[in-house]
PDB file of C-alpha atoms in Angstrom:
ATOM      1  CA  UNK A   1     -54.514 -35.087  29.320  1.00 40.00           C
ATOM      2  CA  UNK A   2     -51.500 -34.418  28.153  1.00 38.00           C
ATOM      3  CA  UNK A   3     -50.718 -31.385  25.310  1.00 42.00           C
ATOM      4  CA  UNK A   4     -49.780 -32.711  22.490  1.00 41.00           C
ATOM      5  CA  UNK A   5     -46.331 -31.361  21.434  1.00 42.00           C
ATOM      6  CA  UNK A   6     -45.948 -28.909  19.061  1.00 43.00           C
ATOM      7  CA  UNK A   7     -43.771 -30.088  16.074  1.00 39.00           C
ATOM      8  CA  UNK A   8     -40.259 -28.565  16.314  1.00 39.00           C
ATOM      9  CA  UNK A   9     -39.511 -25.814  13.661  1.00 39.00           C
ATOM     10  CA  UNK A  10     -36.220 -26.994  11.789  1.00 39.00           C
ATOM     11  CA  UNK A  11     -33.357 -24.712  12.368  1.00 38.00           C
ATOM     12  CA  UNK A  12     -30.972 -26.228  10.212  1.00 39.00           C
ATOM     13  CA  UNK A  13     -28.427 -23.859   8.896  1.00 41.00           C
ATOM     14  CA  UNK A  14     -28.296 -23.110   5.285  1.00 45.00           C
ATOM     15  CA  UNK A  15     -25.751 -24.933   3.466  1.00 48.00           C
ATOM     16  CA  UNK A  16     -22.384 -22.491   3.387  1.00 56.00           C
ATOM     17  CA  UNK A  17     -22.026 -21.034  -0.107  1.00 56.00           C
ATOM     18  CA  UNK A  18     -18.186 -21.801  -1.544  1.00 67.00           C
ATOM     19  CA  UNK A  19     -16.694 -18.361  -1.837  1.00 77.00           C
ATOM     20  CA  UNK A  20     -13.355 -18.040  -4.125  1.00 85.00           C
ATOM     21  CA  UNK A  21     -10.342 -15.538  -3.433  1.00 91.00           C
ATOM     22  CA  UNK A  22      -8.696 -14.894  -6.257  1.00 92.00           C
ATOM     23  CA  UNK A  23      -7.036 -11.212  -8.056  1.00 94.00           C
ATOM     24  CA  UNK A  24      -9.545  -8.851  -8.737  1.00 91.00           C
ATOM     25  CA  UNK A  25      -7.796  -7.573 -12.019  1.00 93.00           C
ATOM     26  CA  UNK A  26      -4.569  -8.647 -14.001  1.00 96.00           C
ATOM     27  CA  UNK A  27      -1.907  -5.957 -13.166  1.00 97.00           C
ATOM     28  CA  UNK A  28       2.132  -5.174 -14.439  1.00 97.00           C
ATOM     29  CA  UNK A  29       4.457  -3.242 -12.230  1.00 98.00           C
ATOM     30  CA  UNK A  30       7.721  -1.976 -12.582  1.00 97.00           C
ATOM     31  CA  UNK A  31      10.789  -1.938  -9.796  1.00 97.00           C
ATOM     32  CA  UNK A  32      14.794  -1.711 -10.024  1.00 96.00           C
ATOM     33  CA  UNK A  33      17.207  -3.320  -7.601  1.00 95.00           C
ATOM     34  CA  UNK A  34      20.929  -2.587  -8.382  1.00 95.00           C
ATOM     35  CA  UNK A  35      20.264  -1.347 -11.957  1.00 95.00           C
ATOM     36  CA  UNK A  36      18.522  -4.970 -12.994  1.00 96.00           C
ATOM     37  CA  UNK A  37      14.581  -4.206 -13.843  1.00 98.00           C
ATOM     38  CA  UNK A  38      11.924  -6.617 -12.761  1.00 98.00           C
ATOM     39  CA  UNK A  39       8.617  -6.179 -13.900  1.00 98.00           C
ATOM     40  CA  UNK A  40       5.876  -8.404 -12.083  1.00 98.00           C
ATOM     41  CA  UNK A  41       2.641  -9.580 -14.080  1.00 98.00           C
ATOM     42  CA  UNK A  42      -0.456 -10.785 -12.362  1.00 98.00           C
ATOM     43  CA  UNK A  43      -3.414 -12.296 -13.474  1.00 97.00           C
ATOM     44  CA  UNK A  44      -6.444 -14.577 -12.303  1.00 95.00           C
ATOM     45  CA  UNK A  45      -6.559 -17.611 -13.756  1.00 96.00           C
ATOM     46  CA  UNK A  46      -9.464 -20.647 -13.788  1.00 91.00           C
ATOM     47  CA  UNK A  47      -7.410 -23.621 -15.016  1.00 95.00           C
ATOM     48  CA  UNK A  48      -3.662 -24.853 -15.966  1.00 96.00           C
ATOM     49  CA  UNK A  49      -4.032 -23.886 -19.782  1.00 97.00           C
ATOM     50  CA  UNK A  50      -5.324 -20.394 -19.010  1.00 97.00           C
ATOM     51  CA  UNK A  51      -2.391 -19.889 -16.946  1.00 97.00           C
ATOM     52  CA  UNK A  52       0.173 -21.381 -19.061  1.00 98.00           C
ATOM     53  CA  UNK A  53      -0.838 -19.497 -21.942  1.00 98.00           C
ATOM     54  CA  UNK A  54      -0.575 -15.988 -19.912  1.00 98.00           C
ATOM     55  CA  UNK A  55       3.189 -17.179 -19.201  1.00 98.00           C
ATOM     56  CA  UNK A  56       3.758 -17.756 -22.735  1.00 98.00           C
ATOM     57  CA  UNK A  57       2.194 -14.303 -23.773  1.00 98.00           C
ATOM     58  CA  UNK A  58       4.587 -12.594 -21.430  1.00 98.00           C
ATOM     59  CA  UNK A  59       7.673 -15.103 -22.693  1.00 97.00           C
ATOM     60  CA  UNK A  60       6.713 -13.427 -26.296  1.00 97.00           C
ATOM     61  CA  UNK A  61       5.922  -9.743 -25.511  1.00 97.00           C
ATOM     62  CA  UNK A  62       9.433  -9.953 -23.211  1.00 98.00           C
ATOM     63  CA  UNK A  63      11.366 -12.170 -25.494  1.00 97.00           C
ATOM     64  CA  UNK A  64      14.465 -10.299 -25.113  1.00 97.00           C
ATOM     65  CA  UNK A  65      14.277 -10.277 -21.199  1.00 97.00           C
ATOM     66  CA  UNK A  66      17.301 -12.393 -19.365  1.00 97.00           C
ATOM     67  CA  UNK A  67      14.579 -14.356 -16.923  1.00 98.00           C
ATOM     68  CA  UNK A  68      10.862 -14.586 -17.308  1.00 98.00           C
ATOM     69  CA  UNK A  69      10.231 -16.489 -13.696  1.00 98.00           C
ATOM     70  CA  UNK A  70       6.616 -17.921 -12.871  1.00 98.00           C
ATOM     71  CA  UNK A  71       4.668 -19.191 -10.684  1.00 98.00           C
ATOM     72  CA  UNK A  72       0.800 -20.185 -10.204  1.00 98.00           C
ATOM     73  CA  UNK A  73      -1.391 -21.836  -7.582  1.00 97.00           C
ATOM     74  CA  UNK A  74      -5.054 -23.447  -8.432  1.00 95.00           C
ATOM     75  CA  UNK A  75      -7.393 -25.752  -7.192  1.00 89.00           C
ATOM     76  CA  UNK A  76      -7.022 -24.779  -3.527  1.00 85.00           C
ATOM     77  CA  UNK A  77      -3.443 -25.382  -3.829  1.00 85.00           C
ATOM     78  CA  UNK A  78      -3.895 -28.802  -5.140  1.00 90.00           C
ATOM     79  CA  UNK A  79      -1.667 -27.294  -8.272  1.00 95.00           C
ATOM     80  CA  UNK A  80       1.404 -25.331  -7.624  1.00 96.00           C
ATOM     81  CA  UNK A  81       4.011 -24.793 -10.337  1.00 97.00           C
ATOM     82  CA  UNK A  82       7.038 -22.861 -10.710  1.00 97.00           C
ATOM     83  CA  UNK A  83      10.383 -22.216 -12.809  1.00 97.00           C
ATOM     84  CA  UNK A  84      13.836 -20.313 -11.959  1.00 97.00           C
ATOM     85  CA  UNK A  85      13.890 -20.164 -15.532  1.00 96.00           C
ATOM     86  CA  UNK A  86      17.465 -19.855 -15.745  1.00 95.00           C
ATOM     87  CA  UNK A  87      18.290 -18.226 -12.448  1.00 96.00           C
ATOM     88  CA  UNK A  88      20.264 -20.260  -9.542  1.00 96.00           C
ATOM     89  CA  UNK A  89      17.526 -23.047  -7.918  1.00 95.00           C
ATOM     90  CA  UNK A  90      15.699 -21.572  -5.523  1.00 94.00           C
ATOM     91  CA  UNK A  91      16.422 -17.953  -6.018  1.00 97.00           C
ATOM     92  CA  UNK A  92      13.456 -16.920  -7.798  1.00 97.00           C
ATOM     93  CA  UNK A  93      10.656 -19.678  -8.798  1.00 96.00           C
ATOM     94  CA  UNK A  94      10.073 -20.535  -5.074  1.00 97.00           C
ATOM     95  CA  UNK A  95      10.149 -17.321  -3.412  1.00 97.00           C
ATOM     96  CA  UNK A  96       7.454 -15.952  -6.485  1.00 98.00           C
ATOM     97  CA  UNK A  97       5.453 -18.733  -5.360  1.00 97.00           C
ATOM     98  CA  UNK A  98       5.768 -18.297  -1.702  1.00 97.00           C
ATOM     99  CA  UNK A  99       4.347 -14.949  -2.349  1.00 97.00           C
ATOM    100  CA  UNK A 100       1.525 -16.267  -3.997  1.00 97.00           C
ATOM    101  CA  UNK A 101       0.862 -18.738  -1.130  1.00 95.00           C
ATOM    102  CA  UNK A 102       1.164 -16.064   1.607  1.00 95.00           C
ATOM    103  CA  UNK A 103      -1.515 -13.413  -0.499  1.00 94.00           C
ATOM    104  CA  UNK A 104      -4.483 -15.426   0.619  1.00 90.00           C
ATOM    105  CA  UNK A 105      -5.235 -15.981  -3.070  1.00 92.00           C
ATOM    106  CA  UNK A 106      -6.412 -18.965  -5.225  1.00 93.00           C
ATOM    107  CA  UNK A 107      -6.257 -19.616  -8.610  1.00 95.00           C
ATOM    108  CA  UNK A 108      -3.531 -16.937 -10.192  1.00 97.00           C
ATOM    109  CA  UNK A 109      -0.493 -16.492 -11.840  1.00 98.00           C
ATOM    110  CA  UNK A 110       2.592 -14.444 -11.735  1.00 98.00           C
ATOM    111  CA  UNK A 111       5.332 -13.966 -14.010  1.00 98.00           C
ATOM    112  CA  UNK A 112       8.435 -12.299 -12.977  1.00 98.00           C
ATOM    113  CA  UNK A 113      10.398 -10.363 -15.751  1.00 98.00           C
ATOM    114  CA  UNK A 114      14.424  -9.664 -15.395  1.00 98.00           C
ATOM    115  CA  UNK A 115      16.574  -7.437 -17.335  1.00 98.00           C
ATOM    116  CA  UNK A 116      19.719  -7.965 -16.087  1.00 96.00           C
ATOM    117  CA  UNK A 117      21.901  -4.746 -15.136  1.00 94.00           C
ATOM    118  CA  UNK A 118      25.251  -6.067 -14.760  1.00 93.00           C
ATOM    119  CA  UNK A 119      25.481  -6.302 -11.058  1.00 93.00           C
ATOM    120  CA  UNK A 120      25.302  -9.709  -9.579  1.00 92.00           C
ATOM    121  CA  UNK A 121      22.720  -9.553  -6.817  1.00 95.00           C
ATOM    122  CA  UNK A 122      23.632 -13.136  -4.613  1.00 95.00           C
ATOM    123  CA  UNK A 123      21.483 -15.483  -3.698  1.00 96.00           C
ATOM    124  CA  UNK A 124      19.744 -13.538  -1.184  1.00 96.00           C
ATOM    125  CA  UNK A 125      19.350 -10.762  -3.248  1.00 96.00           C
ATOM    126  CA  UNK A 126      17.781 -12.872  -5.990  1.00 97.00           C
ATOM    127  CA  UNK A 127      15.263 -13.809  -3.606  1.00 97.00           C
ATOM    128  CA  UNK A 128      14.314 -10.465  -2.182  1.00 97.00           C
ATOM    129  CA  UNK A 129      13.975  -8.913  -5.414  1.00 98.00           C
ATOM    130  CA  UNK A 130      11.491 -11.381  -7.094  1.00 98.00           C
ATOM    131  CA  UNK A 131       9.744 -11.580  -3.990  1.00 98.00           C
ATOM    132  CA  UNK A 132       9.137  -8.301  -3.788  1.00 98.00           C
ATOM    133  CA  UNK A 133       8.364  -7.813  -7.511  1.00 98.00           C
ATOM    134  CA  UNK A 134       6.137 -10.702  -7.008  1.00 98.00           C
ATOM    135  CA  UNK A 135       4.310  -8.590  -3.937  1.00 97.00           C
ATOM    136  CA  UNK A 136       3.711  -5.383  -5.543  1.00 98.00           C
ATOM    137  CA  UNK A 137       2.283  -7.416  -8.663  1.00 98.00           C
ATOM    138  CA  UNK A 138      -0.498  -8.875  -6.581  1.00 97.00           C
ATOM    139  CA  UNK A 139      -0.634  -5.967  -4.306  1.00 97.00           C
ATOM    140  CA  UNK A 140      -1.575  -3.820  -7.489  1.00 97.00           C
ATOM    141  CA  UNK A 141      -4.001  -6.307  -8.656  1.00 96.00           C
ATOM    142  CA  UNK A 142      -5.982  -6.520  -5.546  1.00 94.00           C
ATOM    143  CA  UNK A 143      -7.800  -9.514  -4.289  1.00 93.00           C
ATOM    144  CA  UNK A 144     -11.616 -10.002  -4.770  1.00 91.00           C
ATOM    145  CA  UNK A 145     -13.997 -12.619  -3.348  1.00 90.00           C
ATOM    146  CA  UNK A 146     -16.230 -14.597  -5.972  1.00 88.00           C
ATOM    147  CA  UNK A 147     -19.930 -16.140  -4.843  1.00 89.00           C
ATOM    148  CA  UNK A 148     -22.130 -17.702  -7.021  1.00 91.00           C
ATOM    149  CA  UNK A 149     -25.236 -15.799  -8.188  1.00 94.00           C
ATOM    150  CA  UNK A 150     -28.328 -16.606  -9.382  1.00 95.00           C
ATOM    151  CA  UNK A 151     -29.535 -15.115 -12.566  1.00 97.00           C
ATOM    152  CA  UNK A 152     -33.519 -15.174 -12.142  1.00 97.00           C
ATOM    153  CA  UNK A 153     -36.434 -13.595 -14.000  1.00 97.00           C
ATOM    154  CA  UNK A 154     -40.287 -12.934 -12.911  1.00 96.00           C
ATOM    155  CA  UNK A 155     -43.432 -11.645 -14.225  1.00 96.00           C
ATOM    156  CA  UNK A 156     -45.864  -9.208 -12.702  1.00 96.00           C
ATOM    157  CA  UNK A 157     -48.179  -6.876 -13.254  1.00 96.00           C
ATOM    158  CA  UNK A 158     -47.491  -3.018 -13.573  1.00 96.00           C
ATOM    159  CA  UNK A 159     -49.021  -2.441 -10.257  1.00 95.00           C
ATOM    160  CA  UNK A 160     -47.069  -5.190  -8.668  1.00 96.00           C
ATOM    161  CA  UNK A 161     -43.707  -3.799 -10.435  1.00 96.00           C
ATOM    162  CA  UNK A 162     -44.018  -0.657  -8.387  1.00 94.00           C
ATOM    163  CA  UNK A 163     -44.403  -2.277  -5.026  1.00 94.00           C
ATOM    164  CA  UNK A 164     -41.765  -4.808  -5.734  1.00 95.00           C
ATOM    165  CA  UNK A 165     -38.873  -2.085  -6.765  1.00 92.00           C
ATOM    166  CA  UNK A 166     -39.339  -0.416  -3.363  1.00 91.00           C
ATOM    167  CA  UNK A 167     -38.084  -3.241  -1.464  1.00 91.00           C
ATOM    168  CA  UNK A 168     -36.182  -5.174  -3.764  1.00 93.00           C
ATOM    169  CA  UNK A 169     -32.570  -4.019  -2.311  1.00 91.00           C
ATOM    170  CA  UNK A 170     -33.540  -5.101   0.925  1.00 92.00           C
ATOM    171  CA  UNK A 171     -33.222  -8.712  -0.445  1.00 93.00           C
ATOM    172  CA  UNK A 172     -30.021  -8.309  -1.702  1.00 91.00           C
ATOM    173  CA  UNK A 173     -31.257  -8.534  -5.656  1.00 94.00           C
ATOM    174  CA  UNK A 174     -30.021  -6.400  -8.488  1.00 93.00           C
ATOM    175  CA  UNK A 175     -32.478  -5.667 -11.217  1.00 95.00           C
ATOM    176  CA  UNK A 176     -30.727  -6.021 -14.550  1.00 94.00           C
ATOM    177  CA  UNK A 177     -33.602  -6.321 -17.252  1.00 94.00           C
ATOM    178  CA  UNK A 178     -37.117  -4.836 -17.278  1.00 95.00           C
ATOM    179  CA  UNK A 179     -39.212  -5.313 -20.347  1.00 96.00           C
ATOM    180  CA  UNK A 180     -42.599  -3.847 -20.371  1.00 96.00           C
ATOM    181  CA  UNK A 181     -44.955  -5.729 -22.681  1.00 92.00           C
ATOM    182  CA  UNK A 182     -48.468  -6.791 -21.343  1.00 93.00           C
ATOM    183  CA  UNK A 183     -46.787  -7.400 -18.203  1.00 95.00           C
ATOM    184  CA  UNK A 184     -43.260  -6.842 -16.875  1.00 96.00           C
ATOM    185  CA  UNK A 185     -40.764  -9.129 -17.296  1.00 96.00           C
ATOM    186  CA  UNK A 186     -37.608  -8.566 -14.787  1.00 96.00           C
ATOM    187  CA  UNK A 187     -34.035  -9.998 -14.880  1.00 96.00           C
ATOM    188  CA  UNK A 188     -32.602  -9.861 -11.654  1.00 96.00           C
ATOM    189  CA  UNK A 189     -29.432 -11.219 -10.039  1.00 95.00           C
ATOM    190  CA  UNK A 190     -29.041 -12.296  -6.503  1.00 94.00           C
ATOM    191  CA  UNK A 191     -26.816 -14.222  -4.392  1.00 92.00           C
ATOM    192  CA  UNK A 192     -27.245 -17.760  -4.236  1.00 93.00           C
ATOM    193  CA  UNK A 193     -27.751 -17.490  -0.310  1.00 91.00           C
ATOM    194  CA  UNK A 194     -30.368 -15.070  -0.519  1.00 93.00           C
ATOM    195  CA  UNK A 195     -32.456 -16.355  -3.282  1.00 94.00           C
ATOM    196  CA  UNK A 196     -34.967 -17.505  -0.696  1.00 94.00           C
ATOM    197  CA  UNK A 197     -35.458 -14.723   0.860  1.00 94.00           C
ATOM    198  CA  UNK A 198     -35.665 -12.880  -2.846  1.00 95.00           C
ATOM    199  CA  UNK A 199     -38.456 -16.010  -3.897  1.00 95.00           C
ATOM    200  CA  UNK A 200     -40.472 -15.315  -0.494  1.00 95.00           C
ATOM    201  CA  UNK A 201     -40.125 -11.227  -1.067  1.00 96.00           C
ATOM    202  CA  UNK A 202     -41.793 -11.550  -4.252  1.00 96.00           C
ATOM    203  CA  UNK A 203     -44.327 -14.041  -3.604  1.00 95.00           C
ATOM    204  CA  UNK A 204     -45.885 -12.371  -0.812  1.00 95.00           C
ATOM    205  CA  UNK A 205     -45.527  -8.739  -2.454  1.00 95.00           C
ATOM    206  CA  UNK A 206     -47.611  -9.904  -5.431  1.00 95.00           C
ATOM    207  CA  UNK A 207     -50.020 -12.160  -3.389  1.00 94.00           C
ATOM    208  CA  UNK A 208     -48.657 -15.282  -4.975  1.00 94.00           C
ATOM    209  CA  UNK A 209     -49.306 -14.080  -8.045  1.00 94.00           C
ATOM    210  CA  UNK A 210     -45.917 -14.117  -9.382  1.00 94.00           C
ATOM    211  CA  UNK A 211     -42.688 -16.611  -8.763  1.00 91.00           C
ATOM    212  CA  UNK A 212     -39.322 -16.673  -9.302  1.00 94.00           C
ATOM    213  CA  UNK A 213     -37.554 -18.650 -12.340  1.00 95.00           C
ATOM    214  CA  UNK A 214     -33.712 -19.542 -12.039  1.00 96.00           C
ATOM    215  CA  UNK A 215     -32.084 -18.909 -15.238  1.00 95.00           C
ATOM    216  CA  UNK A 216     -28.599 -19.586 -14.640  1.00 95.00           C
ATOM    217  CA  UNK A 217     -25.745 -19.232 -11.920  1.00 93.00           C
ATOM    218  CA  UNK A 218     -22.193 -17.459 -12.386  1.00 92.00           C
ATOM    219  CA  UNK A 219     -19.701 -16.178 -10.218  1.00 86.00           C
ATOM    220  CA  UNK A 220     -19.544 -12.693  -9.457  1.00 86.00           C
ATOM    221  CA  UNK A 221     -16.486 -10.546  -7.714  1.00 79.00           C
ATOM    222  CA  UNK A 222     -16.945  -8.084  -4.955  1.00 72.00           C
ATOM    223  CA  UNK A 223     -13.608  -6.511  -4.304  1.00 61.00           C
ATOM    224  CA  UNK A 224     -11.883  -6.880  -1.122  1.00 63.00           C
ATOM    225  CA  UNK A 225      -8.754  -4.467  -1.891  1.00 49.00           C
TER     226      UNK A 225
END
């Protein structure tokens, strides 16, 4: 009699979690090129409305500047806008946008403010100056990868809580709050891709007495530079 074949274990990989690389923070830098002052402003944004609002705020703050050139990149490059703001065509807005494209980041806006110093830079000089100011601003802002995290909750006994806290960091979860009442109510955050491992750990550690409930999902950043 033939031995009955054992069912194959499902080894299909987990679906890849979408990660978003953008700027880690807002930044402002200043440089001088042949007596013209260039101020680079960079900010991570999530929408075209937010990008426009940032541009308008810089224009208002530097209303006395000769030019406020801008560029922004959104939705994986599907939305790309720029303005030369009075500089010769192709000498400022496009070079600024190219810096954004070369940065590896998405969902960001850069405004380069120029105060004219009285010396003409020529087309090549303008391209180099605007590119340099934009890159300085992006570099100062740094890059961060944003990943989806689940905010979770579980309820456990005091004795189980002591056992859980020992190994919790190994699951990748971060305890955010613990309310000590009749039982311990724990709120934690864990990457979406690690949530299954956390659920298994809580169940096994408590002998099935506690289960994990997902309350919400949010993006969180880990700096790259």
